[in-house]
């Protein structure tokens, strides 16, 4: 009888853990709330973000604001589909996928260069490590400061080639995205002071 009860408890626990992983956290504009919702044994986002900060030197608030802007913390986020004849769902505008919205080619480059060949874009730990890796390459290549969320996000959104060409100049939409991400990073930085 005890084995049966333990099996039921274990099965319910697994379902709850998997259910928590499948849904995006709510209150995503409050990084403390995000961390509170993802602080389990197998899913501790704060410790993962802290480890990534130590590894790359990119501040945690910059990492989290980038993921927030890209996917809203949804593991399976994708760009919308285009419409054929105005109403038939067709192809997607890019191969961006997961928490980081990494493109297929850039994700392959990350896996190759980092040695993390099993990395998944639907894993928060892998995605935030990707963001740290990407921002660090931007810092090393273009001399952007590690806490300059505005320029780091421009390079992230446009890709390194687009950033080098200055494709954001004259594009108020992209500049607004970068300003919004920088403002979110500032809010997250302030919130992190009170939720330690």
PDB file of C-alpha atoms in Angstrom:
ATOM      1  CA  UNK A   1       0.000   0.000   0.000  1.00  0.00           C
ATOM      2  CA  UNK A   2       2.846   2.408   0.824  1.00  0.00           C
ATOM      3  CA  UNK A   3       4.453   1.783  -2.581  1.00  0.00           C
ATOM      4  CA  UNK A   4       1.149   2.632  -4.273  1.00  0.00           C
ATOM      5  CA  UNK A   5       0.802   5.897  -2.277  1.00  0.00           C
ATOM      6  CA  UNK A   6       4.404   6.861  -2.992  1.00  0.00           C
ATOM      7  CA  UNK A   7       3.866   6.192  -6.712  1.00  0.00           C
ATOM      8  CA  UNK A   8       0.776   8.415  -6.733  1.00  0.00           C
ATOM      9  CA  UNK A   9       2.601  11.232  -4.934  1.00  0.00           C
ATOM     10  CA  UNK A  10       5.569  10.903  -7.280  1.00  0.00           C
ATOM     11  CA  UNK A  11       3.327  10.927 -10.362  1.00  0.00           C
ATOM     12  CA  UNK A  12       1.470  14.024  -9.154  1.00  0.00           C
ATOM     13  CA  UNK A  13       4.788  15.737  -8.393  1.00  0.00           C
ATOM     14  CA  UNK A  14       6.112  15.004 -11.886  1.00  0.00           C
ATOM     15  CA  UNK A  15       2.915  16.364 -13.469  1.00  0.00           C
ATOM     16  CA  UNK A  16       3.151  19.543 -11.396  1.00  0.00           C
ATOM     17  CA  UNK A  17       6.823  20.068 -12.265  1.00  0.00           C
ATOM     18  CA  UNK A  18       6.216  19.501 -15.970  1.00  0.00           C
ATOM     19  CA  UNK A  19       3.143  21.721 -15.904  1.00  0.00           C
ATOM     20  CA  UNK A  20       5.139  24.531 -14.341  1.00  0.00           C
ATOM     21  CA  UNK A  21       7.778  24.190 -17.042  1.00  0.00           C
ATOM     22  CA  UNK A  22       5.247  24.340 -19.865  1.00  0.00           C
ATOM     23  CA  UNK A  23       3.705  27.686 -18.984  1.00  0.00           C
ATOM     24  CA  UNK A  24       5.333  31.089 -19.008  1.00  0.00           C
ATOM     25  CA  UNK A  25       5.588  32.845 -15.656  1.00  0.00           C
ATOM     26  CA  UNK A  26       3.115  35.643 -15.061  1.00  0.00           C
ATOM     27  CA  UNK A  27       4.016  39.124 -13.770  1.00  0.00           C
ATOM     28  CA  UNK A  28       6.946  39.144 -16.198  1.00  0.00           C
ATOM     29  CA  UNK A  29       7.634  42.839 -15.621  1.00  0.00           C
ATOM     30  CA  UNK A  30       8.772  41.965 -12.086  1.00  0.00           C
ATOM     31  CA  UNK A  31      11.980  39.924 -12.198  1.00  0.00           C
ATOM     32  CA  UNK A  32      11.610  38.975  -8.515  1.00  0.00           C
ATOM     33  CA  UNK A  33       8.199  37.444  -9.284  1.00  0.00           C
ATOM     34  CA  UNK A  34       9.661  35.607 -12.275  1.00  0.00           C
ATOM     35  CA  UNK A  35      12.412  34.128 -10.101  1.00  0.00           C
ATOM     36  CA  UNK A  36       9.905  33.240  -7.356  1.00  0.00           C
ATOM     37  CA  UNK A  37       7.838  31.300  -9.893  1.00  0.00           C
ATOM     38  CA  UNK A  38      10.880  29.438 -11.210  1.00  0.00           C
ATOM     39  CA  UNK A  39      12.841  28.433  -8.126  1.00  0.00           C
ATOM     40  CA  UNK A  40      12.463  24.661  -8.084  1.00  0.00           C
ATOM     41  CA  UNK A  41      15.134  22.000  -7.878  1.00  0.00           C
ATOM     42  CA  UNK A  42      15.221  21.435 -11.623  1.00  0.00           C
ATOM     43  CA  UNK A  43      14.119  24.863 -12.727  1.00  0.00           C
ATOM     44  CA  UNK A  44      15.934  27.528 -10.701  1.00  0.00           C
ATOM     45  CA  UNK A  45      16.131  30.476 -13.084  1.00  0.00           C
ATOM     46  CA  UNK A  46      17.845  32.801 -10.649  1.00  0.00           C
ATOM     47  CA  UNK A  47      20.802  30.509 -10.063  1.00  0.00           C
ATOM     48  CA  UNK A  48      21.058  29.884 -13.825  1.00  0.00           C
ATOM     49  CA  UNK A  49      21.045  33.641 -14.543  1.00  0.00           C
ATOM     50  CA  UNK A  50      23.636  34.252 -11.795  1.00  0.00           C
ATOM     51  CA  UNK A  51      25.868  31.510 -13.215  1.00  0.00           C
ATOM     52  CA  UNK A  52      25.591  33.043 -16.697  1.00  0.00           C
ATOM     53  CA  UNK A  53      26.448  36.483 -15.280  1.00  0.00           C
ATOM     54  CA  UNK A  54      29.574  35.050 -13.629  1.00  0.00           C
ATOM     55  CA  UNK A  55      30.565  33.171 -16.788  1.00  0.00           C
ATOM     56  CA  UNK A  56      30.241  36.064 -19.255  1.00  0.00           C
ATOM     57  CA  UNK A  57      30.222  39.210 -17.144  1.00  0.00           C
ATOM     58  CA  UNK A  58      26.910  40.350 -18.634  1.00  0.00           C
ATOM     59  CA  UNK A  59      24.713  41.678 -15.804  1.00  0.00           C
ATOM     60  CA  UNK A  60      21.733  39.560 -14.848  1.00  0.00           C
ATOM     61  CA  UNK A  61      19.272  42.393 -15.459  1.00  0.00           C
ATOM     62  CA  UNK A  62      20.521  42.725 -19.059  1.00  0.00           C
ATOM     63  CA  UNK A  63      20.213  38.967 -19.648  1.00  0.00           C
ATOM     64  CA  UNK A  64      16.703  38.799 -18.211  1.00  0.00           C
ATOM     65  CA  UNK A  65      15.484  41.918 -20.040  1.00  0.00           C
ATOM     66  CA  UNK A  66      16.714  40.461 -23.339  1.00  0.00           C
ATOM     67  CA  UNK A  67      14.818  37.205 -22.787  1.00  0.00           C
ATOM     68  CA  UNK A  68      11.760  39.156 -21.600  1.00  0.00           C
ATOM     69  CA  UNK A  69      11.736  41.279 -24.765  1.00  0.00           C
ATOM     70  CA  UNK A  70      12.389  38.378 -27.115  1.00  0.00           C
ATOM     71  CA  UNK A  71       9.925  35.763 -25.880  1.00  0.00           C
ATOM     72  CA  UNK A  72       8.041  37.027 -22.847  1.00  0.00           C
ATOM     73  CA  UNK A  73       9.610  33.989 -21.103  1.00  0.00           C
ATOM     74  CA  UNK A  74       7.676  31.563 -23.343  1.00  0.00           C
ATOM     75  CA  UNK A  75       9.694  28.439 -24.073  1.00  0.00           C
ATOM     76  CA  UNK A  76       8.097  27.765 -27.448  1.00  0.00           C
ATOM     77  CA  UNK A  77       7.833  31.342 -28.756  1.00  0.00           C
ATOM     78  CA  UNK A  78       8.006  31.759 -32.539  1.00  0.00           C
ATOM     79  CA  UNK A  79       7.431  34.643 -34.931  1.00  0.00           C
ATOM     80  CA  UNK A  80       3.936  34.751 -36.423  1.00  0.00           C
ATOM     81  CA  UNK A  81       3.206  33.018 -39.707  1.00  0.00           C
ATOM     82  CA  UNK A  82       2.783  34.997 -42.887  1.00  0.00           C
ATOM     83  CA  UNK A  83      -0.565  34.664 -44.695  1.00  0.00           C
ATOM     84  CA  UNK A  84      -1.003  33.316 -48.206  1.00  0.00           C
ATOM     85  CA  UNK A  85      -3.794  35.131 -50.036  1.00  0.00           C
ATOM     86  CA  UNK A  86      -4.315  37.133 -46.880  1.00  0.00           C
ATOM     87  CA  UNK A  87      -5.825  34.348 -44.772  1.00  0.00           C
ATOM     88  CA  UNK A  88      -4.055  30.978 -45.204  1.00  0.00           C
ATOM     89  CA  UNK A  89      -1.311  30.424 -42.582  1.00  0.00           C
ATOM     90  CA  UNK A  90       1.990  30.104 -44.436  1.00  0.00           C
ATOM     91  CA  UNK A  91       5.679  30.251 -43.551  1.00  0.00           C
ATOM     92  CA  UNK A  92       7.219  32.081 -40.616  1.00  0.00           C
ATOM     93  CA  UNK A  93       9.265  35.222 -41.208  1.00  0.00           C
ATOM     94  CA  UNK A  94      12.339  33.656 -39.581  1.00  0.00           C
ATOM     95  CA  UNK A  95      13.602  30.520 -37.832  1.00  0.00           C
ATOM     96  CA  UNK A  96      13.663  32.286 -34.431  1.00  0.00           C
ATOM     97  CA  UNK A  97      12.528  29.964 -31.681  1.00  0.00           C
ATOM     98  CA  UNK A  98      12.392  29.503 -27.932  1.00  0.00           C
ATOM     99  CA  UNK A  99      13.214  31.730 -24.971  1.00  0.00           C
ATOM    100  CA  UNK A 100      16.058  33.490 -26.762  1.00  0.00           C
ATOM    101  CA  UNK A 101      14.438  33.615 -30.225  1.00  0.00           C
ATOM    102  CA  UNK A 102      17.757  32.413 -31.613  1.00  0.00           C
ATOM    103  CA  UNK A 103      17.890  31.747 -35.345  1.00  0.00           C
ATOM    104  CA  UNK A 104      18.827  28.271 -36.571  1.00  0.00           C
ATOM    105  CA  UNK A 105      22.237  29.340 -37.905  1.00  0.00           C
ATOM    106  CA  UNK A 106      23.226  31.381 -34.859  1.00  0.00           C
ATOM    107  CA  UNK A 107      22.076  28.608 -32.525  1.00  0.00           C
ATOM    108  CA  UNK A 108      24.234  26.118 -34.441  1.00  0.00           C
ATOM    109  CA  UNK A 109      27.203  28.492 -34.146  1.00  0.00           C
ATOM    110  CA  UNK A 110      26.603  28.810 -30.387  1.00  0.00           C
ATOM    111  CA  UNK A 111      26.432  25.044 -29.912  1.00  0.00           C
ATOM    112  CA  UNK A 112      29.620  24.559 -31.908  1.00  0.00           C
ATOM    113  CA  UNK A 113      31.605  27.344 -30.192  1.00  0.00           C
ATOM    114  CA  UNK A 114      30.352  26.668 -26.668  1.00  0.00           C
ATOM    115  CA  UNK A 115      30.665  22.898 -26.937  1.00  0.00           C
ATOM    116  CA  UNK A 116      27.095  22.589 -25.661  1.00  0.00           C
ATOM    117  CA  UNK A 117      25.989  20.285 -28.485  1.00  0.00           C
ATOM    118  CA  UNK A 118      22.801  19.187 -26.732  1.00  0.00           C
ATOM    119  CA  UNK A 119      21.597  22.752 -26.015  1.00  0.00           C
ATOM    120  CA  UNK A 120      17.898  23.338 -26.585  1.00  0.00           C
ATOM    121  CA  UNK A 121      16.200  26.644 -27.322  1.00  0.00           C
ATOM    122  CA  UNK A 122      13.296  25.564 -25.098  1.00  0.00           C
ATOM    123  CA  UNK A 123      15.626  25.224 -22.082  1.00  0.00           C
ATOM    124  CA  UNK A 124      15.862  28.449 -20.098  1.00  0.00           C
ATOM    125  CA  UNK A 125      19.367  27.535 -18.898  1.00  0.00           C
ATOM    126  CA  UNK A 126      20.615  27.022 -22.449  1.00  0.00           C
ATOM    127  CA  UNK A 127      18.790  30.088 -23.773  1.00  0.00           C
ATOM    128  CA  UNK A 128      20.146  32.481 -21.148  1.00  0.00           C
ATOM    129  CA  UNK A 129      23.632  31.063 -21.690  1.00  0.00           C
ATOM    130  CA  UNK A 130      23.159  31.761 -25.405  1.00  0.00           C
ATOM    131  CA  UNK A 131      22.190  35.375 -24.636  1.00  0.00           C
ATOM    132  CA  UNK A 132      25.312  35.776 -22.480  1.00  0.00           C
ATOM    133  CA  UNK A 133      27.470  34.252 -25.229  1.00  0.00           C
ATOM    134  CA  UNK A 134      25.908  36.470 -27.902  1.00  0.00           C
ATOM    135  CA  UNK A 135      26.235  39.686 -25.901  1.00  0.00           C
ATOM    136  CA  UNK A 136      29.849  38.835 -25.049  1.00  0.00           C
ATOM    137  CA  UNK A 137      30.703  38.424 -28.733  1.00  0.00           C
ATOM    138  CA  UNK A 138      29.109  41.846 -29.337  1.00  0.00           C
ATOM    139  CA  UNK A 139      31.222  43.341 -26.540  1.00  0.00           C
ATOM    140  CA  UNK A 140      34.406  41.756 -27.885  1.00  0.00           C
ATOM    141  CA  UNK A 141      33.755  42.642 -31.537  1.00  0.00           C
ATOM    142  CA  UNK A 142      32.208  46.114 -31.301  1.00  0.00           C
ATOM    143  CA  UNK A 143      33.439  47.444 -27.970  1.00  0.00           C
ATOM    144  CA  UNK A 144      29.939  47.794 -26.518  1.00  0.00           C
ATOM    145  CA  UNK A 145      29.916  48.013 -22.714  1.00  0.00           C
ATOM    146  CA  UNK A 146      28.660  44.879 -20.934  1.00  0.00           C
ATOM    147  CA  UNK A 147      25.855  46.867 -19.286  1.00  0.00           C
ATOM    148  CA  UNK A 148      24.840  48.900 -22.378  1.00  0.00           C
ATOM    149  CA  UNK A 149      21.495  47.198 -22.868  1.00  0.00           C
ATOM    150  CA  UNK A 150      20.455  49.563 -25.671  1.00  0.00           C
ATOM    151  CA  UNK A 151      23.359  48.711 -27.995  1.00  0.00           C
ATOM    152  CA  UNK A 152      23.562  45.075 -26.926  1.00  0.00           C
ATOM    153  CA  UNK A 153      19.909  44.675 -27.841  1.00  0.00           C
ATOM    154  CA  UNK A 154      20.335  46.459 -31.183  1.00  0.00           C
ATOM    155  CA  UNK A 155      23.079  43.956 -32.087  1.00  0.00           C
ATOM    156  CA  UNK A 156      20.961  41.081 -30.793  1.00  0.00           C
ATOM    157  CA  UNK A 157      17.873  42.093 -32.738  1.00  0.00           C
ATOM    158  CA  UNK A 158      19.612  43.022 -35.994  1.00  0.00           C
ATOM    159  CA  UNK A 159      22.409  40.475 -35.913  1.00  0.00           C
ATOM    160  CA  UNK A 160      26.071  41.416 -35.989  1.00  0.00           C
ATOM    161  CA  UNK A 161      26.008  42.301 -39.685  1.00  0.00           C
ATOM    162  CA  UNK A 162      23.003  44.592 -39.295  1.00  0.00           C
ATOM    163  CA  UNK A 163      24.548  46.229 -36.256  1.00  0.00           C
ATOM    164  CA  UNK A 164      27.845  46.797 -38.065  1.00  0.00           C
ATOM    165  CA  UNK A 165      25.988  48.382 -41.005  1.00  0.00           C
ATOM    166  CA  UNK A 166      23.966  50.594 -38.646  1.00  0.00           C
ATOM    167  CA  UNK A 167      20.621  49.249 -39.889  1.00  0.00           C
ATOM    168  CA  UNK A 168      18.856  50.769 -36.864  1.00  0.00           C
ATOM    169  CA  UNK A 169      19.630  54.310 -38.020  1.00  0.00           C
ATOM    170  CA  UNK A 170      16.470  55.811 -39.411  1.00  0.00           C
ATOM    171  CA  UNK A 171      14.403  52.892 -38.069  1.00  0.00           C
ATOM    172  CA  UNK A 172      12.379  54.268 -35.183  1.00  0.00           C
ATOM    173  CA  UNK A 173      10.696  50.909 -34.511  1.00  0.00           C
ATOM    174  CA  UNK A 174      13.962  49.096 -33.836  1.00  0.00           C
ATOM    175  CA  UNK A 175      15.240  52.021 -31.763  1.00  0.00           C
ATOM    176  CA  UNK A 176      12.032  51.880 -29.695  1.00  0.00           C
ATOM    177  CA  UNK A 177      12.506  48.119 -29.090  1.00  0.00           C
ATOM    178  CA  UNK A 178      16.037  48.783 -27.851  1.00  0.00           C
ATOM    179  CA  UNK A 179      14.890  51.680 -25.620  1.00  0.00           C
ATOM    180  CA  UNK A 180      12.090  49.510 -24.185  1.00  0.00           C
ATOM    181  CA  UNK A 181      14.567  46.711 -23.453  1.00  0.00           C
ATOM    182  CA  UNK A 182      16.989  49.134 -21.805  1.00  0.00           C
ATOM    183  CA  UNK A 183      14.155  50.542 -19.669  1.00  0.00           C
ATOM    184  CA  UNK A 184      13.120  47.009 -18.669  1.00  0.00           C
ATOM    185  CA  UNK A 185      16.725  46.213 -17.729  1.00  0.00           C
ATOM    186  CA  UNK A 186      16.817  49.342 -15.536  1.00  0.00           C
ATOM    187  CA  UNK A 187      13.600  48.266 -13.792  1.00  0.00           C
ATOM    188  CA  UNK A 188      14.932  44.755 -13.316  1.00  0.00           C
ATOM    189  CA  UNK A 189      18.196  46.127 -11.870  1.00  0.00           C
ATOM    190  CA  UNK A 190      16.247  48.111  -9.259  1.00  0.00           C
ATOM    191  CA  UNK A 191      14.007  45.148  -8.456  1.00  0.00           C
ATOM    192  CA  UNK A 192      16.979  42.822  -8.017  1.00  0.00           C
ATOM    193  CA  UNK A 193      18.221  45.046  -5.190  1.00  0.00           C
ATOM    194  CA  UNK A 194      15.086  44.312  -3.166  1.00  0.00           C
ATOM    195  CA  UNK A 195      14.585  40.608  -3.893  1.00  0.00           C
ATOM    196  CA  UNK A 196      18.018  39.300  -2.951  1.00  0.00           C
TER     197      UNK A 196
END
